[in-house]
């Protein structure tokens, strides 16, 4: 269980409680230790608890430089979420929410930074374990529990992101390859062909010569376009007219060879239309989409949201193990290239309002209404 899981479980308790204490130690003794840390403004305890002052309605981290409150007015909480649930607001001076002060989180961030700085080297689990004084097995287990991927997968995603950025900037494949940390061209093509959906050279030229078939059809949301490569569906879009749809496809794949294919894509179009009318989407519908490791985690989670239900952006962030990445989740939803197949329309704001939608709020409302039982 990760630190976030532990803190989330604690936050569900009816009454704020101190940290678990050794056998025989009273709650007051635990609070006394926290009071001593508060008085000493001990930054080592930042992230372990916050204290709230009843006379000001504010909560702070232990190291806050504000004037020391009276003991009788102080209440301790394990997390800032607990303090806010009790009606307190964050101190504007020490900003207890701006940094975790959490040793577990800081350690994982340090591992990520180390991997990013050594992408051109073979960073093995043994090396990471030695660098961070942990057993390789324990380090990998903690890393995957927190991020959802292994250190090796994280390194691969960083290399791919760097490669795409370099290719989009116009660098040659060779230069982009070495700058991204790939040691050889064979390794480059082995690792990236499936992730890019095409060779690096084709990606660099904007998917030039890549064949994309498409068809347009009427749908409950207006005209719908489905486009596919030889690997699967790469785009599902909505617009008022076929002209708008084709322009959107051209912007998405500016140098690809685009060809109308009414018959070949008809079965997939039918599956999507039936899905919008209440039928579950055929899980065999193949998708060919480019994604960062984070986007892939978000989109995979979206596909697990049951038909007819919704989740908030914060619930999705927590669901993928990144509770603070709410804005990044919203961006991943906004860049979803295959509407309906990846149901980003099922993500709404915390208060139940619609939030944004790439194809328009009215279409999002219509999709959600169609998914409700009649």
PDB file of N, CA and C in Angstrom, residues 101-172:
ATOM      1  N   UNK A 101       6.390  17.402   1.716  1.00  0.00           N
ATOM      2  CA  UNK A 101       7.098  17.142   2.954  1.00  0.00           C
ATOM      3  C   UNK A 101       7.079  15.654   3.269  1.00  0.00           C
ATOM      4  N   UNK A 102       6.793  14.853   2.274  1.00  0.00           N
ATOM      5  CA  UNK A 102       6.617  13.421   2.449  1.00  0.00           C
ATOM      6  C   UNK A 102       7.850  12.696   1.945  1.00  0.00           C
ATOM      7  N   UNK A 103       8.499  11.978   2.829  1.00  0.00           N
ATOM      8  CA  UNK A 103       9.746  11.320   2.479  1.00  0.00           C
ATOM      9  C   UNK A 103       9.547  10.295   1.366  1.00  0.00           C
ATOM     10  N   UNK A 104       8.428   9.570   1.401  1.00  0.00           N
ATOM     11  CA  UNK A 104       8.136   8.563   0.371  1.00  0.00           C
ATOM     12  C   UNK A 104       7.990   9.227  -0.993  1.00  0.00           C
ATOM     13  N   UNK A 105       7.187  10.294  -1.052  1.00  0.00           N
ATOM     14  CA  UNK A 105       6.973  11.002  -2.310  1.00  0.00           C
ATOM     15  C   UNK A 105       8.269  11.623  -2.817  1.00  0.00           C
ATOM     16  N   UNK A 106       9.032  12.243  -1.919  1.00  0.00           N
ATOM     17  CA  UNK A 106      10.291  12.871  -2.319  1.00  0.00           C
ATOM     18  C   UNK A 106      11.272  11.846  -2.853  1.00  0.00           C
ATOM     19  N   UNK A 107      11.286  10.661  -2.247  1.00  0.00           N
ATOM     20  CA  UNK A 107      12.180   9.605  -2.704  1.00  0.00           C
ATOM     21  C   UNK A 107      11.825   9.158  -4.120  1.00  0.00           C
ATOM     22  N   UNK A 108      10.532   8.995  -4.396  1.00  0.00           N
ATOM     23  CA  UNK A 108      10.103   8.579  -5.731  1.00  0.00           C
ATOM     24  C   UNK A 108      10.409   9.651  -6.771  1.00  0.00           C
ATOM     25  N   UNK A 109      10.232  10.914  -6.390  1.00  0.00           N
ATOM     26  CA  UNK A 109      10.572  12.000  -7.315  1.00  0.00           C
ATOM     27  C   UNK A 109      12.061  11.995  -7.629  1.00  0.00           C
ATOM     28  N   UNK A 110      12.877  11.712  -6.614  1.00  0.00           N
ATOM     29  CA  UNK A 110      14.326  11.669  -6.817  1.00  0.00           C
ATOM     30  C   UNK A 110      14.698  10.537  -7.774  1.00  0.00           C
ATOM     31  N   UNK A 111      14.032   9.408  -7.647  1.00  0.00           N
ATOM     32  CA  UNK A 111      14.286   8.290  -8.555  1.00  0.00           C
ATOM     33  C   UNK A 111      13.927   8.676  -9.991  1.00  0.00           C
ATOM     34  N   UNK A 112      12.778   9.333 -10.151  1.00  0.00           N
ATOM     35  CA  UNK A 112      12.364   9.786 -11.486  1.00  0.00           C
ATOM     36  C   UNK A 112      13.379  10.750 -12.089  1.00  0.00           C
ATOM     37  N   UNK A 113      13.835  11.713 -11.275  1.00  0.00           N
ATOM     38  CA  UNK A 113      14.818  12.672 -11.782  1.00  0.00           C
ATOM     39  C   UNK A 113      16.111  11.973 -12.181  1.00  0.00           C
ATOM     40  N   UNK A 114      16.526  10.975 -11.392  1.00  0.00           N
ATOM     41  CA  UNK A 114      17.752  10.240 -11.687  1.00  0.00           C
ATOM     42  C   UNK A 114      17.613   9.504 -13.018  1.00  0.00           C
ATOM     43  N   UNK A 115      16.471   8.859 -13.234  1.00  0.00           N
ATOM     44  CA  UNK A 115      16.234   8.150 -14.495  1.00  0.00           C
ATOM     45  C   UNK A 115      16.272   9.124 -15.666  1.00  0.00           C
ATOM     46  N   UNK A 116      15.620  10.277 -15.522  1.00  0.00           N
ATOM     47  CA  UNK A 116      15.575  11.268 -16.596  1.00  0.00           C
ATOM     48  C   UNK A 116      16.956  11.798 -16.957  1.00  0.00           C
ATOM     49  N   UNK A 117      17.839  11.867 -15.973  1.00  0.00           N
ATOM     50  CA  UNK A 117      19.188  12.391 -16.203  1.00  0.00           C
ATOM     51  C   UNK A 117      20.155  11.350 -16.735  1.00  0.00           C
ATOM     52  N   UNK A 118      19.718  10.084 -16.815  1.00  0.00           N
ATOM     53  CA  UNK A 118      20.612   9.014 -17.265  1.00  0.00           C
ATOM     54  C   UNK A 118      19.942   8.163 -18.338  1.00  0.00           C
ATOM     55  N   UNK A 119      19.185   8.812 -19.228  1.00  0.00           N
ATOM     56  CA  UNK A 119      18.477   8.069 -20.263  1.00  0.00           C
ATOM     57  C   UNK A 119      19.420   7.436 -21.282  1.00  0.00           C
ATOM     58  N   UNK A 120      20.637   7.954 -21.383  1.00  0.00           N
ATOM     59  CA  UNK A 120      21.593   7.398 -22.345  1.00  0.00           C
ATOM     60  C   UNK A 120      22.448   6.291 -21.730  1.00  0.00           C
ATOM     61  N   UNK A 121      22.088   5.858 -20.534  1.00  0.00           N
ATOM     62  CA  UNK A 121      22.816   4.806 -19.842  1.00  0.00           C
ATOM     63  C   UNK A 121      21.849   3.682 -19.445  1.00  0.00           C
ATOM     64  N   UNK A 122      22.361   2.474 -19.324  1.00  0.00           N
ATOM     65  CA  UNK A 122      21.497   1.385 -18.841  1.00  0.00           C
ATOM     66  C   UNK A 122      21.286   1.496 -17.333  1.00  0.00           C
ATOM     67  N   UNK A 123      20.158   2.066 -16.919  1.00  0.00           N
ATOM     68  CA  UNK A 123      19.864   2.235 -15.498  1.00  0.00           C
ATOM     69  C   UNK A 123      19.103   0.994 -15.025  1.00  0.00           C
ATOM     70  N   UNK A 124      19.816   0.073 -14.437  1.00  0.00           N
ATOM     71  CA  UNK A 124      19.213  -1.175 -13.977  1.00  0.00           C
ATOM     72  C   UNK A 124      18.618  -1.012 -12.580  1.00  0.00           C
ATOM     73  N   UNK A 125      17.813  -1.976 -12.187  1.00  0.00           N
ATOM     74  CA  UNK A 125      17.269  -1.965 -10.833  1.00  0.00           C
ATOM     75  C   UNK A 125      18.373  -2.061  -9.805  1.00  0.00           C
ATOM     76  N   UNK A 126      19.407  -2.832 -10.124  1.00  0.00           N
ATOM     77  CA  UNK A 126      20.535  -2.967  -9.196  1.00  0.00           C
ATOM     78  C   UNK A 126      21.223  -1.618  -8.984  1.00  0.00           C
ATOM     79  N   UNK A 127      21.372  -0.869 -10.067  1.00  0.00           N
ATOM     80  CA  UNK A 127      22.010   0.451  -9.942  1.00  0.00           C
ATOM     81  C   UNK A 127      21.133   1.412  -9.156  1.00  0.00           C
ATOM     82  N   UNK A 128      19.824   1.392  -9.439  1.00  0.00           N
ATOM     83  CA  UNK A 128      18.913   2.260  -8.695  1.00  0.00           C
ATOM     84  C   UNK A 128      18.904   1.888  -7.213  1.00  0.00           C
ATOM     85  N   UNK A 129      18.892   0.588  -6.934  1.00  0.00           N
ATOM     86  CA  UNK A 129      18.901   0.146  -5.541  1.00  0.00           C
ATOM     87  C   UNK A 129      20.132   0.623  -4.801  1.00  0.00           C
ATOM     88  N   UNK A 130      21.287   0.539  -5.467  1.00  0.00           N
ATOM     89  CA  UNK A 130      22.537   0.993  -4.848  1.00  0.00           C
ATOM     90  C   UNK A 130      22.538   2.503  -4.652  1.00  0.00           C
ATOM     91  N   UNK A 131      22.014   3.221  -5.631  1.00  0.00           N
ATOM     92  CA  UNK A 131      22.005   4.689  -5.578  1.00  0.00           C
ATOM     93  C   UNK A 131      21.101   5.190  -4.450  1.00  0.00           C
ATOM     94  N   UNK A 132      19.962   4.496  -4.242  1.00  0.00           N
ATOM     95  CA  UNK A 132      18.981   4.976  -3.277  1.00  0.00           C
ATOM     96  C   UNK A 132      18.883   4.087  -2.032  1.00  0.00           C
ATOM     97  N   UNK A 133      19.874   3.220  -1.861  1.00  0.00           N
ATOM     98  CA  UNK A 133      20.009   2.423  -0.636  1.00  0.00           C
ATOM     99  C   UNK A 133      18.759   1.596  -0.343  1.00  0.00           C
ATOM    100  N   UNK A 134      18.272   0.910  -1.375  1.00  0.00           N
ATOM    101  CA  UNK A 134      17.110   0.037  -1.231  1.00  0.00           C
ATOM    102  C   UNK A 134      17.378  -1.252  -1.993  1.00  0.00           C
ATOM    103  N   UNK A 135      16.668  -2.299  -1.627  1.00  0.00           N
ATOM    104  CA  UNK A 135      16.783  -3.524  -2.411  1.00  0.00           C
ATOM    105  C   UNK A 135      16.085  -3.295  -3.745  1.00  0.00           C
ATOM    106  N   UNK A 136      16.616  -3.841  -4.853  1.00  0.00           N
ATOM    107  CA  UNK A 136      15.977  -3.653  -6.168  1.00  0.00           C
ATOM    108  C   UNK A 136      14.518  -4.079  -6.178  1.00  0.00           C
ATOM    109  N   UNK A 137      14.196  -5.180  -5.511  1.00  0.00           N
ATOM    110  CA  UNK A 137      12.815  -5.669  -5.479  1.00  0.00           C
ATOM    111  C   UNK A 137      11.899  -4.669  -4.782  1.00  0.00           C
ATOM    112  N   UNK A 138      12.331  -4.168  -3.620  1.00  0.00           N
ATOM    113  CA  UNK A 138      11.514  -3.225  -2.857  1.00  0.00           C
ATOM    114  C   UNK A 138      11.347  -1.921  -3.640  1.00  0.00           C
ATOM    115  N   UNK A 139      12.407  -1.456  -4.275  1.00  0.00           N
ATOM    116  CA  UNK A 139      12.342  -0.204  -5.033  1.00  0.00           C
ATOM    117  C   UNK A 139      11.351  -0.326  -6.188  1.00  0.00           C
ATOM    118  N   UNK A 140      11.435  -1.431  -6.943  1.00  0.00           N
ATOM    119  CA  UNK A 140      10.519  -1.600  -8.072  1.00  0.00           C
ATOM    120  C   UNK A 140       9.074  -1.699  -7.603  1.00  0.00           C
ATOM    121  N   UNK A 141       8.836  -2.420  -6.497  1.00  0.00           N
ATOM    122  CA  UNK A 141       7.479  -2.575  -5.988  1.00  0.00           C
ATOM    123  C   UNK A 141       6.896  -1.229  -5.574  1.00  0.00           C
ATOM    124  N   UNK A 142       7.675  -0.403  -4.869  1.00  0.00           N
ATOM    125  CA  UNK A 142       7.203   0.913  -4.446  1.00  0.00           C
ATOM    126  C   UNK A 142       6.955   1.808  -5.656  1.00  0.00           C
ATOM    127  N   UNK A 143       7.878   1.765  -6.614  1.00  0.00           N
ATOM    128  CA  UNK A 143       7.783   2.627  -7.792  1.00  0.00           C
ATOM    129  C   UNK A 143       6.527   2.298  -8.593  1.00  0.00           C
ATOM    130  N   UNK A 144       6.287   1.016  -8.829  1.00  0.00           N
ATOM    131  CA  UNK A 144       5.134   0.621  -9.630  1.00  0.00           C
ATOM    132  C   UNK A 144       3.831   0.872  -8.882  1.00  0.00           C
ATOM    133  N   UNK A 145       3.843   0.696  -7.559  1.00  0.00           N
ATOM    134  CA  UNK A 145       2.630   0.958  -6.775  1.00  0.00           C
ATOM    135  C   UNK A 145       2.244   2.429  -6.856  1.00  0.00           C
ATOM    136  N   UNK A 146       3.229   3.319  -6.911  1.00  0.00           N
ATOM    137  CA  UNK A 146       2.957   4.755  -6.925  1.00  0.00           C
ATOM    138  C   UNK A 146       2.645   5.280  -8.331  1.00  0.00           C
ATOM    139  N   UNK A 147       3.399   4.819  -9.353  1.00  0.00           N
ATOM    140  CA  UNK A 147       3.270   5.375 -10.697  1.00  0.00           C
ATOM    141  C   UNK A 147       2.516   4.473 -11.665  1.00  0.00           C
ATOM    142  N   UNK A 148       2.341   3.203 -11.314  1.00  0.00           N
ATOM    143  CA  UNK A 148       1.625   2.299 -12.199  1.00  0.00           C
ATOM    144  C   UNK A 148       2.485   1.669 -13.275  1.00  0.00           C
ATOM    145  N   UNK A 149       3.755   2.053 -13.359  1.00  0.00           N
ATOM    146  CA  UNK A 149       4.685   1.491 -14.331  1.00  0.00           C
ATOM    147  C   UNK A 149       6.009   1.219 -13.648  1.00  0.00           C
ATOM    148  N   UNK A 150       6.849   0.399 -14.245  1.00  0.00           N
ATOM    149  CA  UNK A 150       8.148   0.079 -13.667  1.00  0.00           C
ATOM    150  C   UNK A 150       9.159   1.169 -14.010  1.00  0.00           C
ATOM    151  N   UNK A 151      10.303   1.211 -13.323  1.00  0.00           N
ATOM    152  CA  UNK A 151      11.346   2.187 -13.688  1.00  0.00           C
ATOM    153  C   UNK A 151      11.775   2.067 -15.144  1.00  0.00           C
ATOM    154  N   UNK A 152      11.854   0.839 -15.652  1.00  0.00           N
ATOM    155  CA  UNK A 152      12.248   0.663 -17.057  1.00  0.00           C
ATOM    156  C   UNK A 152      11.190   1.258 -17.988  1.00  0.00           C
ATOM    157  N   UNK A 153       9.919   1.028 -17.694  1.00  0.00           N
ATOM    158  CA  UNK A 153       8.846   1.593 -18.519  1.00  0.00           C
ATOM    159  C   UNK A 153       8.832   3.116 -18.436  1.00  0.00           C
ATOM    160  N   UNK A 154       9.159   3.645 -17.256  1.00  0.00           N
ATOM    161  CA  UNK A 154       9.226   5.099 -17.111  1.00  0.00           C
ATOM    162  C   UNK A 154      10.346   5.662 -17.979  1.00  0.00           C
ATOM    163  N   UNK A 155      11.499   4.984 -17.982  1.00  0.00           N
ATOM    164  CA  UNK A 155      12.615   5.425 -18.819  1.00  0.00           C
ATOM    165  C   UNK A 155      12.234   5.374 -20.296  1.00  0.00           C
ATOM    166  N   UNK A 156      11.540   4.312 -20.714  1.00  0.00           N
ATOM    167  CA  UNK A 156      11.101   4.189 -22.112  1.00  0.00           C
ATOM    168  C   UNK A 156      10.165   5.327 -22.492  1.00  0.00           C
ATOM    169  N   UNK A 157       9.234   5.688 -21.589  1.00  0.00           N
ATOM    170  CA  UNK A 157       8.293   6.771 -21.896  1.00  0.00           C
ATOM    171  C   UNK A 157       9.013   8.106 -22.004  1.00  0.00           C
ATOM    172  N   UNK A 158      10.040   8.306 -21.165  1.00  0.00           N
ATOM    173  CA  UNK A 158      10.817   9.556 -21.229  1.00  0.00           C
ATOM    174  C   UNK A 158      11.594   9.642 -22.545  1.00  0.00           C
ATOM    175  N   UNK A 159      12.184   8.526 -22.961  1.00  0.00           N
ATOM    176  CA  UNK A 159      12.924   8.519 -24.232  1.00  0.00           C
ATOM    177  C   UNK A 159      11.981   8.795 -25.397  1.00  0.00           C
ATOM    178  N   UNK A 160      10.806   8.163 -25.377  1.00  0.00           N
ATOM    179  CA  UNK A 160       9.853   8.359 -26.458  1.00  0.00           C
ATOM    180  C   UNK A 160       9.380   9.808 -26.519  1.00  0.00           C
ATOM    181  N   UNK A 161       9.108  10.403 -25.373  1.00  0.00           N
ATOM    182  CA  UNK A 161       8.674  11.803 -25.338  1.00  0.00           C
ATOM    183  C   UNK A 161       9.755  12.712 -25.913  1.00  0.00           C
ATOM    184  N   UNK A 162      11.006  12.452 -25.541  1.00  0.00           N
ATOM    185  CA  UNK A 162      12.113  13.258 -26.047  1.00  0.00           C
ATOM    186  C   UNK A 162      12.295  13.049 -27.549  1.00  0.00           C
ATOM    187  N   UNK A 163      12.167  11.813 -27.991  1.00  0.00           N
ATOM    188  CA  UNK A 163      12.304  11.513 -29.417  1.00  0.00           C
ATOM    189  C   UNK A 163      11.243  12.253 -30.227  1.00  0.00           C
ATOM    190  N   UNK A 164       9.980  12.199 -29.792  1.00  0.00           N
ATOM    191  CA  UNK A 164       8.900  12.864 -30.512  1.00  0.00           C
ATOM    192  C   UNK A 164       9.133  14.369 -30.570  1.00  0.00           C
ATOM    193  N   UNK A 165       9.572  14.930 -29.439  1.00  0.00           N
ATOM    194  CA  UNK A 165       9.824  16.369 -29.407  1.00  0.00           C
ATOM    195  C   UNK A 165      10.937  16.746 -30.388  1.00  0.00           C
ATOM    196  N   UNK A 166      11.994  15.945 -30.443  1.00  0.00           N
ATOM    197  CA  UNK A 166      13.115  16.236 -31.338  1.00  0.00           C
ATOM    198  C   UNK A 166      12.726  16.068 -32.803  1.00  0.00           C
ATOM    199  N   UNK A 167      11.940  15.027 -33.097  1.00  0.00           N
ATOM    200  CA  UNK A 167      11.509  14.802 -34.478  1.00  0.00           C
ATOM    201  C   UNK A 167      10.571  15.909 -34.941  1.00  0.00           C
ATOM    202  N   UNK A 168       9.672  16.338 -34.048  1.00  0.00           N
ATOM    203  CA  UNK A 168       8.752  17.418 -34.392  1.00  0.00           C
ATOM    204  C   UNK A 168       9.489  18.730 -34.616  1.00  0.00           C
ATOM    205  N   UNK A 169      10.655  18.878 -33.968  1.00  0.00           N
ATOM    206  CA  UNK A 169      11.452  20.097 -34.140  1.00  0.00           C
ATOM    207  C   UNK A 169      12.253  20.072 -35.438  1.00  0.00           C
ATOM    208  N   UNK A 170      12.229  18.924 -36.150  1.00  0.00           N
ATOM    209  CA  UNK A 170      12.905  18.846 -37.437  1.00  0.00           C
ATOM    210  C   UNK A 170      14.266  18.198 -37.394  1.00  0.00           C
ATOM    211  N   UNK A 171      14.679  17.667 -36.240  1.00  0.00           N
ATOM    212  CA  UNK A 171      15.975  16.998 -36.156  1.00  0.00           C
ATOM    213  C   UNK A 171      15.973  15.748 -37.028  1.00  0.00           C
ATOM    214  N   UNK A 172      17.143  15.354 -37.488  1.00  0.00           N
ATOM    215  CA  UNK A 172      17.254  14.095 -38.218  1.00  0.00           C
ATOM    216  C   UNK A 172      16.962  12.949 -37.272  1.00  0.00           C
TER     217      UNK A 172
END
